[in-house]
PDB file of C-alpha atoms in Angstrom:
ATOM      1  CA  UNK A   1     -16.687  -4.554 -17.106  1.00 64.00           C
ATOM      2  CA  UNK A   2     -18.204  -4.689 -20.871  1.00 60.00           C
ATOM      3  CA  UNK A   3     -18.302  -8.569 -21.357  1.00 64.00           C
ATOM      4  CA  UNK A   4     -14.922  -9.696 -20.270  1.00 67.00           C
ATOM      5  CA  UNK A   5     -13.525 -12.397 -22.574  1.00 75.00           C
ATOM      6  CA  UNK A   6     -12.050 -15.722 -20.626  1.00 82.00           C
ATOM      7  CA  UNK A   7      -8.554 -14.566 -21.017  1.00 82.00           C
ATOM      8  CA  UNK A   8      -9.321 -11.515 -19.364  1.00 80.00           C
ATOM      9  CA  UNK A   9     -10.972 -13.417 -16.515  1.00 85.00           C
ATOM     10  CA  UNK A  10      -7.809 -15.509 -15.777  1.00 88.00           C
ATOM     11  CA  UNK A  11      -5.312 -12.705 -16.402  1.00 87.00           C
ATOM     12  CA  UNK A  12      -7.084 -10.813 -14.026  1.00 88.00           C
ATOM     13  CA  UNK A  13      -6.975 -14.239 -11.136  1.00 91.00           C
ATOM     14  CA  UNK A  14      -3.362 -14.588 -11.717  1.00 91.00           C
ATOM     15  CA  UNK A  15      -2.604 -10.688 -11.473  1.00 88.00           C
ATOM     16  CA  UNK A  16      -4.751 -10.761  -8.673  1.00 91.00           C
ATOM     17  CA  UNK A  17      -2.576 -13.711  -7.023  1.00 93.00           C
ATOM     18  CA  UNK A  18       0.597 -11.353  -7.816  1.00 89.00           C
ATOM     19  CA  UNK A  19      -0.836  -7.889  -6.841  1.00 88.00           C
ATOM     20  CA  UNK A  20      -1.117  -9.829  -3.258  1.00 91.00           C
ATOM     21  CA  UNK A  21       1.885 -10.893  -2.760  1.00 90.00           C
ATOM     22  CA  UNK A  22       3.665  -7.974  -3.829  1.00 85.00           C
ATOM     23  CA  UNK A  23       1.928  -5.826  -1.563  1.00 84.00           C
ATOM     24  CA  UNK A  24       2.798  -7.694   1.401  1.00 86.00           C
ATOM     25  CA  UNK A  25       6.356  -8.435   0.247  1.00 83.00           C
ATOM     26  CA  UNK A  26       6.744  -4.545  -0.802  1.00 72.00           C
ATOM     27  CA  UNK A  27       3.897  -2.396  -1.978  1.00 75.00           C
ATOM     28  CA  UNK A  28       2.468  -1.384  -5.733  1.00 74.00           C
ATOM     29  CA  UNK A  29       0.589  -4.664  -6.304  1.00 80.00           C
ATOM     30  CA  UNK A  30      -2.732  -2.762  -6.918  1.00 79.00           C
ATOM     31  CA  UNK A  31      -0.754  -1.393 -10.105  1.00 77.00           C
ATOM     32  CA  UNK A  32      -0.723  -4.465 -11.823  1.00 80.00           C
ATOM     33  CA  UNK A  33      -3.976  -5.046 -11.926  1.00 84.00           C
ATOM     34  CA  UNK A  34      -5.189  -1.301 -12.703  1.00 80.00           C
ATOM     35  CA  UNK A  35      -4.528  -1.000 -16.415  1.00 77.00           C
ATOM     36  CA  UNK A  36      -5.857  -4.788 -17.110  1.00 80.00           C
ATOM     37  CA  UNK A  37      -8.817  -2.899 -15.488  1.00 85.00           C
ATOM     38  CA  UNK A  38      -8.570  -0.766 -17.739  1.00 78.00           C
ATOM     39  CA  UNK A  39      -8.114  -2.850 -20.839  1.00 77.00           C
ATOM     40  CA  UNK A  40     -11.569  -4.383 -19.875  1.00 82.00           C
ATOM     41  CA  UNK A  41     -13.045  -1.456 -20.446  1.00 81.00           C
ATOM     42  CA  UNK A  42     -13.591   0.416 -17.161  1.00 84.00           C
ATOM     43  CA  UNK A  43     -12.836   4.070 -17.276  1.00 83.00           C
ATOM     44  CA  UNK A  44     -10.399   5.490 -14.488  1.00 78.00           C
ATOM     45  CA  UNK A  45     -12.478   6.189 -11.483  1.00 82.00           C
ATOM     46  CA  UNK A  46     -14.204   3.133 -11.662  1.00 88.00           C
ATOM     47  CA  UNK A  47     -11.034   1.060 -12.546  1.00 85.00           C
ATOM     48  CA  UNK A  48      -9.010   2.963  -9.390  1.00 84.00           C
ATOM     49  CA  UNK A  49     -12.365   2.303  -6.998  1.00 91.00           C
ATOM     50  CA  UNK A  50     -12.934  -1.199  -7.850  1.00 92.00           C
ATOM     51  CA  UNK A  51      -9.038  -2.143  -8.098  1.00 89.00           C
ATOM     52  CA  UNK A  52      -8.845  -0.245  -4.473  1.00 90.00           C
ATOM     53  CA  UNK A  53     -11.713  -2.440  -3.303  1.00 93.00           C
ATOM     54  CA  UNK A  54     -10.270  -5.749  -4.635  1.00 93.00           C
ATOM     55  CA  UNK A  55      -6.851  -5.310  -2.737  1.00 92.00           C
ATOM     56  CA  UNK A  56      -9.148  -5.398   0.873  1.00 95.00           C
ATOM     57  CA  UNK A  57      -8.880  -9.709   1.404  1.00 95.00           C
ATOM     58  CA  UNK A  58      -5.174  -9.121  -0.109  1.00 94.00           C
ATOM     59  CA  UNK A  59      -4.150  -6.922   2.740  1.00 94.00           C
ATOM     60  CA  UNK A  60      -6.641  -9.011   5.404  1.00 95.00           C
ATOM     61  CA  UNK A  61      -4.299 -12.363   4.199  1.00 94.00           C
ATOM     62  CA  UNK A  62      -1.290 -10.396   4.941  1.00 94.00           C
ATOM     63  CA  UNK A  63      -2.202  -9.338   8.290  1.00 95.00           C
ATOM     64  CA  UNK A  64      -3.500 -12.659   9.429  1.00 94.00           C
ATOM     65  CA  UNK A  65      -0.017 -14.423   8.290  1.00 93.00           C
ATOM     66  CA  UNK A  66       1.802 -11.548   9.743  1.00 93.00           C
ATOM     67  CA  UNK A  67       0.342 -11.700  13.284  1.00 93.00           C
ATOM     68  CA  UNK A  68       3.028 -12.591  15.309  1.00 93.00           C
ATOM     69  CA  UNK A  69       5.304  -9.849  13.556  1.00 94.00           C
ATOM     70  CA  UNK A  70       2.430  -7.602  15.118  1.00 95.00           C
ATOM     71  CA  UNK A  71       3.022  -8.577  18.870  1.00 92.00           C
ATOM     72  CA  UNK A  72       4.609  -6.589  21.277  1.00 91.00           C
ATOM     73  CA  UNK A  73       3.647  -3.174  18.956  1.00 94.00           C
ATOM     74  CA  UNK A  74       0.109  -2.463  20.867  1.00 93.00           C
ATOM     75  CA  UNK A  75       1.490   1.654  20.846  1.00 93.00           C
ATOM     76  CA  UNK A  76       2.688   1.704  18.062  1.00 95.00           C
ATOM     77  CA  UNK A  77      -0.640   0.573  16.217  1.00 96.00           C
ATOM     78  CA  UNK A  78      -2.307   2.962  18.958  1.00 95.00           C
ATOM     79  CA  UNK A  79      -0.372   5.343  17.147  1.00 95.00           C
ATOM     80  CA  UNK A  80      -0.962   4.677  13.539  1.00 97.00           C
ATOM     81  CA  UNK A  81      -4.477   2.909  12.856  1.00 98.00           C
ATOM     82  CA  UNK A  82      -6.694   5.571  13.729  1.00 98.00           C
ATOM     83  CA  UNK A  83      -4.760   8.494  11.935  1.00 98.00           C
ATOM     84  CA  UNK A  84      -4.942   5.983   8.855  1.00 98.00           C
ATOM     85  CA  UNK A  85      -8.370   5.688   9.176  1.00 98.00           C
ATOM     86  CA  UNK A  86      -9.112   9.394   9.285  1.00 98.00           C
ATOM     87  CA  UNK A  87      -6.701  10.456   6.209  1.00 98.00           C
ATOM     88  CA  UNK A  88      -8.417   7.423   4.395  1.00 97.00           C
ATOM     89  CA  UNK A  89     -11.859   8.787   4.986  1.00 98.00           C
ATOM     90  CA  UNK A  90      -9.999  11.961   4.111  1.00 97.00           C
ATOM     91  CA  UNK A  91      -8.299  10.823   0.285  1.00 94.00           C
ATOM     92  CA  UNK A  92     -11.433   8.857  -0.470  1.00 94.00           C
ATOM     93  CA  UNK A  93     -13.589  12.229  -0.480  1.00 94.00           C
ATOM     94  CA  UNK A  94     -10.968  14.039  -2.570  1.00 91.00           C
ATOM     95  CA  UNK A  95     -11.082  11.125  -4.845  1.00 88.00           C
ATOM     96  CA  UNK A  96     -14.685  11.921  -5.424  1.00 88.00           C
ATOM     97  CA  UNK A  97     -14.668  15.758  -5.828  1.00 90.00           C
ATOM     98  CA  UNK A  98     -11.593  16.616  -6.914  1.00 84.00           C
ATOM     99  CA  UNK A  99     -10.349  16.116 -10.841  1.00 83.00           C
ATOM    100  CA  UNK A 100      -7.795  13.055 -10.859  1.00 70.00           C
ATOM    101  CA  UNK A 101      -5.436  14.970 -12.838  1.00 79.00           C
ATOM    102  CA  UNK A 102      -4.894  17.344  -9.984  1.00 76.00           C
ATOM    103  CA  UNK A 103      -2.909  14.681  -7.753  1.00 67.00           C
ATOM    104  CA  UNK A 104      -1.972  12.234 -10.593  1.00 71.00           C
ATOM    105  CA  UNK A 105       0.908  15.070 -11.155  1.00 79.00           C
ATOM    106  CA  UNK A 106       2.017  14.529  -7.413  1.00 78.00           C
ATOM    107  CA  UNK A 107       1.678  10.594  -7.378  1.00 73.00           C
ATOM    108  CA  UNK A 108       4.836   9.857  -9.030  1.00 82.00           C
ATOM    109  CA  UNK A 109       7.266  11.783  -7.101  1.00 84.00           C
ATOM    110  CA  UNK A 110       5.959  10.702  -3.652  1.00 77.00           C
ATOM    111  CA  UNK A 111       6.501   7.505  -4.806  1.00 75.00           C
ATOM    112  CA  UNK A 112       9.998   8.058  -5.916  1.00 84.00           C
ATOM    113  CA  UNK A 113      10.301  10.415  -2.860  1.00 81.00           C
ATOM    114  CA  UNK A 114       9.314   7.538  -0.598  1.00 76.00           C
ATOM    115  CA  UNK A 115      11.288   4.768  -2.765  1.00 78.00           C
ATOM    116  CA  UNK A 116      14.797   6.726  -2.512  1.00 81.00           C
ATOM    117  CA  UNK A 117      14.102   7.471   0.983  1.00 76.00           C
ATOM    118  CA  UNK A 118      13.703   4.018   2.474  1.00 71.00           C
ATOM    119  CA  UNK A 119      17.014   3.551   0.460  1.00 79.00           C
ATOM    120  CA  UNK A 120      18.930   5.596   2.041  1.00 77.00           C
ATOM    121  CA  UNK A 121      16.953   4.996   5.377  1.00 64.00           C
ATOM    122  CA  UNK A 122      20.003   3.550   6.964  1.00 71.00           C
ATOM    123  CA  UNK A 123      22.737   6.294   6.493  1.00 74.00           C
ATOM    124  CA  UNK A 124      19.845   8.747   7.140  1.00 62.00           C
ATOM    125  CA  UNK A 125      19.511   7.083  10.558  1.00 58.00           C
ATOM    126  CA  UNK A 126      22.996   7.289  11.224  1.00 64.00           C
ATOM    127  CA  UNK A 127      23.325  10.900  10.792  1.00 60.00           C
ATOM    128  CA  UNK A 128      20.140  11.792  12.891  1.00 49.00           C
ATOM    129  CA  UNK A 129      21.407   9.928  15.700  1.00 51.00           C
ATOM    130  CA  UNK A 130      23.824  11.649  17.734  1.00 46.00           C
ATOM    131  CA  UNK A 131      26.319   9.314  19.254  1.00 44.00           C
ATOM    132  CA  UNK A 132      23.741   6.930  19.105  1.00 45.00           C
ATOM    133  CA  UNK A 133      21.429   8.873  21.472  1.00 44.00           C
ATOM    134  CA  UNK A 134      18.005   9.014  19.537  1.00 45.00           C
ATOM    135  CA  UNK A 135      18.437   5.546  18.205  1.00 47.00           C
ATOM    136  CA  UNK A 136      15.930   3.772  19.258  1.00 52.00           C
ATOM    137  CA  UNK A 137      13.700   6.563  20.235  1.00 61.00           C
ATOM    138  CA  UNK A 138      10.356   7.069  18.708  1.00 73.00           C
ATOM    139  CA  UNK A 139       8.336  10.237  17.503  1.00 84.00           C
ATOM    140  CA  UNK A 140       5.016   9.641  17.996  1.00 90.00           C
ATOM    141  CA  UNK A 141       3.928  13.021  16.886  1.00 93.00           C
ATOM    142  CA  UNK A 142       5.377  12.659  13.577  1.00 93.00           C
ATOM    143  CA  UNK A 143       4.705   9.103  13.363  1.00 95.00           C
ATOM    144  CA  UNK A 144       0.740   9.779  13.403  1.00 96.00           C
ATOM    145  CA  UNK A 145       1.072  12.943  11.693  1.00 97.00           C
ATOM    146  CA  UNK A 146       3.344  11.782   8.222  1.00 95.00           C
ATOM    147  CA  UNK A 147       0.549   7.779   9.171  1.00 97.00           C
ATOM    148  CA  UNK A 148      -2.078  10.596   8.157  1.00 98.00           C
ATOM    149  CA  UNK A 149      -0.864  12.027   5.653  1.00 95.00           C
ATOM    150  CA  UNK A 150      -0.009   8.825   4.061  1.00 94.00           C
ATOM    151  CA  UNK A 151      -3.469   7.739   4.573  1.00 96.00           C
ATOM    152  CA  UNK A 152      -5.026  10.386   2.403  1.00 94.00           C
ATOM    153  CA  UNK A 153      -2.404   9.427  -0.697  1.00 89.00           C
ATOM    154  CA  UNK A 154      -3.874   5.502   0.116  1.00 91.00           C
ATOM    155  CA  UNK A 155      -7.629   6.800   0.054  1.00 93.00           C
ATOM    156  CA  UNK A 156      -6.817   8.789  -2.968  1.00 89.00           C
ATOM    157  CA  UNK A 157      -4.791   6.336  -4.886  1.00 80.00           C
ATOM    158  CA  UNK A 158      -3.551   3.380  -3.282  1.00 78.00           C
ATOM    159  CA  UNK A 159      -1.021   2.195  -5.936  1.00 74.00           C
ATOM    160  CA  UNK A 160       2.273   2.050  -3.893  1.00 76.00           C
ATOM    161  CA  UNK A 161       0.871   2.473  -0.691  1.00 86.00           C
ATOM    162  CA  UNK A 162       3.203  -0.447   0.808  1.00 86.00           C
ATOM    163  CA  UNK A 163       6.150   2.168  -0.492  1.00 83.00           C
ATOM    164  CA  UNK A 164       4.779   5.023   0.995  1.00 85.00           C
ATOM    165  CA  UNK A 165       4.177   3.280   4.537  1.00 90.00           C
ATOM    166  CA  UNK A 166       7.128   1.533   4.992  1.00 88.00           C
ATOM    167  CA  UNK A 167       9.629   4.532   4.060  1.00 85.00           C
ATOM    168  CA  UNK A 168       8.070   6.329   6.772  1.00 87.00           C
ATOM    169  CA  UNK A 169       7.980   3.673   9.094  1.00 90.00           C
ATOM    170  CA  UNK A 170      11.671   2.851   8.785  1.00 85.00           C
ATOM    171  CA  UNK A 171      12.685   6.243   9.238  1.00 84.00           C
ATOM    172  CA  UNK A 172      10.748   6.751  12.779  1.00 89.00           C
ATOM    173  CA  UNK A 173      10.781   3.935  14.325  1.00 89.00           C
ATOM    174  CA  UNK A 174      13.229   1.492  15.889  1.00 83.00           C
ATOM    175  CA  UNK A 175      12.607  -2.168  14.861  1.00 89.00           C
ATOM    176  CA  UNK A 176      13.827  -4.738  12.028  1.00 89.00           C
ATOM    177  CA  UNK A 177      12.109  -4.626   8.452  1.00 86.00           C
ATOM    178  CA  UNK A 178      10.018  -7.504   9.236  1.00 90.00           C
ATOM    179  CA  UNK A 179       8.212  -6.448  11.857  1.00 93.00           C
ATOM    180  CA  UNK A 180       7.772  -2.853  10.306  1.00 92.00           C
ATOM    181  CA  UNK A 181       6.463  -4.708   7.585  1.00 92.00           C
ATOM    182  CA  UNK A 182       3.675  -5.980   9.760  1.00 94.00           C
ATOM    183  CA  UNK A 183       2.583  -2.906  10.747  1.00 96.00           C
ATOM    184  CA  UNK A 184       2.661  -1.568   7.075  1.00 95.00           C
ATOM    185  CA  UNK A 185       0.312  -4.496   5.930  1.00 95.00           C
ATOM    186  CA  UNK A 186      -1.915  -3.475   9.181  1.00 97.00           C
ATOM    187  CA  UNK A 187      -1.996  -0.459   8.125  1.00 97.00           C
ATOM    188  CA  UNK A 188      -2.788  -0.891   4.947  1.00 96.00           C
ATOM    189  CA  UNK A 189      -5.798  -3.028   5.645  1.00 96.00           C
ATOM    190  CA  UNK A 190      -7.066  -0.151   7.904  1.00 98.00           C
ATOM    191  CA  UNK A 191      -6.863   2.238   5.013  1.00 97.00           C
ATOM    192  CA  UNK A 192      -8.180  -0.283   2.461  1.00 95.00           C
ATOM    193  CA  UNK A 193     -11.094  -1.014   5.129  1.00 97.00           C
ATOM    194  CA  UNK A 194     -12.048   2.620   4.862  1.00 97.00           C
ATOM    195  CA  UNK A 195     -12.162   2.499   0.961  1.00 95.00           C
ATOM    196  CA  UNK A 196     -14.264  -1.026   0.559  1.00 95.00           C
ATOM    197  CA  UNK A 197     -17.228   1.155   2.929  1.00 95.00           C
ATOM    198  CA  UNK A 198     -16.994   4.807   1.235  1.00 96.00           C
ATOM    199  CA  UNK A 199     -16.635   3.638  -2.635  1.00 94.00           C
ATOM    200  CA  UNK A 200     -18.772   0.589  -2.127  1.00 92.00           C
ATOM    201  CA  UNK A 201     -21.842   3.530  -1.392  1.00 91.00           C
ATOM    202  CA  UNK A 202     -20.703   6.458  -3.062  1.00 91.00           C
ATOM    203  CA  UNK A 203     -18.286   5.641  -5.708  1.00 90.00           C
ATOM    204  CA  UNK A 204     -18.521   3.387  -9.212  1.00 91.00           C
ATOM    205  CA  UNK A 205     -17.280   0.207  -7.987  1.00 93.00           C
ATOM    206  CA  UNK A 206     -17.569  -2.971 -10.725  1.00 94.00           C
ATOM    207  CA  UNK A 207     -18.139  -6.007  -8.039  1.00 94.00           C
ATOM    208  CA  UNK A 208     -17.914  -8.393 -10.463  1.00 92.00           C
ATOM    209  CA  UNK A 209     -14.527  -7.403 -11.181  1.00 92.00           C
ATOM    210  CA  UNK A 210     -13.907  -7.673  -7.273  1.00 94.00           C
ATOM    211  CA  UNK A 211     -15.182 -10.629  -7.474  1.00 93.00           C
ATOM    212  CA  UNK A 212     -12.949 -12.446  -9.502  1.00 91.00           C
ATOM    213  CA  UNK A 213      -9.588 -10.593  -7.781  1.00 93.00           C
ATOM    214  CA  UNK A 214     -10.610 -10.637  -4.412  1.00 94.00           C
ATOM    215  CA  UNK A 215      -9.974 -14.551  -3.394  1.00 95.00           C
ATOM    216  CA  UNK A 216      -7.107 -14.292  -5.332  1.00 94.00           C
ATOM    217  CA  UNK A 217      -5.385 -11.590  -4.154  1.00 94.00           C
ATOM    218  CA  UNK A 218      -6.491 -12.918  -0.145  1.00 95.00           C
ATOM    219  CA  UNK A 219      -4.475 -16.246  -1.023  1.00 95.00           C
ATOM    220  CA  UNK A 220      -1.697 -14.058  -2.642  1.00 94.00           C
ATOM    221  CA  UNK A 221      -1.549 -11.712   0.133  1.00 93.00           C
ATOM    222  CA  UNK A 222      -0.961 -14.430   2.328  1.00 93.00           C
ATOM    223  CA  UNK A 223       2.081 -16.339   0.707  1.00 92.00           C
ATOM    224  CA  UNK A 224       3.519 -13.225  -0.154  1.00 90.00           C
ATOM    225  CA  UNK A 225       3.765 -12.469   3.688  1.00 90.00           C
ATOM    226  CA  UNK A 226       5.132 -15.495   4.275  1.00 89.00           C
ATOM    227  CA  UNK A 227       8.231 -15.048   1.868  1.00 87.00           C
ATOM    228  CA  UNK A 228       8.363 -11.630   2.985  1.00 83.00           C
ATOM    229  CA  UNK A 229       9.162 -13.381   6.472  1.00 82.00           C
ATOM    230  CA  UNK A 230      11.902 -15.210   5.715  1.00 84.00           C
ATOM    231  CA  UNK A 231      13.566 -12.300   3.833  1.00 80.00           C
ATOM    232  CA  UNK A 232      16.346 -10.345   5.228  1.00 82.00           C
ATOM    233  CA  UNK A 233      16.045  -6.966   6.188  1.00 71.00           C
ATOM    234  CA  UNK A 234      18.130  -5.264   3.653  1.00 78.00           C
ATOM    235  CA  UNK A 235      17.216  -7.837   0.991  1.00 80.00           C
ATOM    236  CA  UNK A 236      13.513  -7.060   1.986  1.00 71.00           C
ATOM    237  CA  UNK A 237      14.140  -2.803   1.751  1.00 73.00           C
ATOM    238  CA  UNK A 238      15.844  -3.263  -1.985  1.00 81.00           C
ATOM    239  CA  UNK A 239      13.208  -5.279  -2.902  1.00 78.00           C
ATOM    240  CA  UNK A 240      10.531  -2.090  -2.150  1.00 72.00           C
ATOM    241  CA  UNK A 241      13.010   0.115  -3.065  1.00 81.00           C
ATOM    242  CA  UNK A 242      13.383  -1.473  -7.074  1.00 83.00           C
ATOM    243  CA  UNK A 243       9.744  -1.669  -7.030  1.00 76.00           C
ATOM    244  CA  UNK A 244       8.863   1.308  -6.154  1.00 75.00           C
ATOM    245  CA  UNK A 245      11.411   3.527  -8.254  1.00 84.00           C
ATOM    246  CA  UNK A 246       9.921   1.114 -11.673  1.00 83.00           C
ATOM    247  CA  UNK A 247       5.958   2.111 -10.369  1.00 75.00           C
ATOM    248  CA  UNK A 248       7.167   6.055 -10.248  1.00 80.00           C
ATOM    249  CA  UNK A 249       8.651   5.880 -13.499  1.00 86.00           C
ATOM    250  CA  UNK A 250       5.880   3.806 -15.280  1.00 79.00           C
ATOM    251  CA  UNK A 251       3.554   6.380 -13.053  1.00 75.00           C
ATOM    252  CA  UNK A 252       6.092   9.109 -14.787  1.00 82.00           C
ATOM    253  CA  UNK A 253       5.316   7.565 -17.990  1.00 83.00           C
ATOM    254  CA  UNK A 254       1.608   6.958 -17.930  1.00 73.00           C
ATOM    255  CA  UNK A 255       1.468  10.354 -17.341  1.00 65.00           C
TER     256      UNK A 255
END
């Protein structure tokens, strides 16, 4: 950051309070703070690295209020966290060899993709269960396998990860929002664990930037979990979905 003025300082602490809780209420929080990253003065990469770093105690805050949500889902995180950690490891390296314009085409519509879906996760549900005869039943094939692939988009980019995660959750497994939500804030601390070790030693990161958004976004995180708990479930899917169709279109837009 190139001198940041004291307004910029405190916009960035109270974005940094709001990026968390959004991400554990819904996903997208890490695009609020990106483009005042920007505005300071940081190019791209290192606004996207050090904005991907700053979400870490965000996501930690999350899963420490969310931890009884996370009981009773040992297989499914057996599932999930170590396919997250490899396509983590996986988008980080693209991140750092490939040109940014070559997925910031693709960005947007996943996130609309995944927005729409988790929409209509419900009637979707309903017409893949046959007289009620897969509901309930798991893939855990797919499950790691679309985890993964998610992963890489979250090494990669990040913004609307939350989105991303919980669309695919909802739509193979059998369990209410909330505790789907749990595993989607796990999750995302796995990936977002992976990022804060590969960009802090290969990639631009500004820690003084982190600095000033990480304990704010760890105290945001973990408020923002606990409204996210008291939320019903299809209060709590609307709220991800209207968030994550206005990040595709402002995605759409930036673009």
């Amino acid at each position: 950051m190139t001198h940041p003025g004291a307004l910029q300082i405190v916009l960035l602490v109270v974005l940094g309070l709001l990026a968390g809780a959004v991400n554990a209420i819904a996903g997208g929080g890490s695009l609020i703070v990106f483009p005042v990253l920007l505005a300071t003065g940081l190019p791209p990469l290192p606004a996207n690295v050090t904005n991907s770093v700053a979400q870490w105690p965000g996501y930690a805050g999350s899963t420490l209020s969310a931890r009884r949500d996370l009981g009773g889902q040992r297989r499914r995180l057996a599932l999930t966290t170590i396919p997250a950690a490899l396509g983590s490891a996986v988008g980080c390296g693209l991140l750092l060899v490939l040109p940014q314009s070559v997925f910031d085409a693709v960005v947007p519509i996943l996130v609309l993709l995944a927005s729409l879906t988790l929409g209509a996760q419900p009637w979707i549900k309903r017409w893949t269960s046959r007289d009620g005869e897969s509901e309930g039943r798991e893939r855990p094939v797919a499950l790691a396998v679309v985890t993964f692939v998610a992963a890489v988009y979250g090494g990669y980019f990040g913004g609307a990860l939350g989105v991303v995660l919980i669309a695919v959750l909802s739509l193979l497994c059998a369990d209410s929002m909330r505790r789907l939500n749990a595993v989607k804030v796990l999750l995302s601390l796995v990936v977002a664990t992976v990022t804060v070790v590969l960009f802090g030693f290969f990639a631009p990161v500004d820690w003084f930037a982190v600095l000033l958004l990480a304990p704010s976004t760890l105290i945001g995180g973990y408020l923002g979990m606990a409204v996210a708990q008291k939320m019903p479930d299809n209060v709590l899917r609307w709220s991800v979905v209207v968030l994550g169709v206005a990040v595709a279109i402002y995605l759409f837009l930036k673009g």
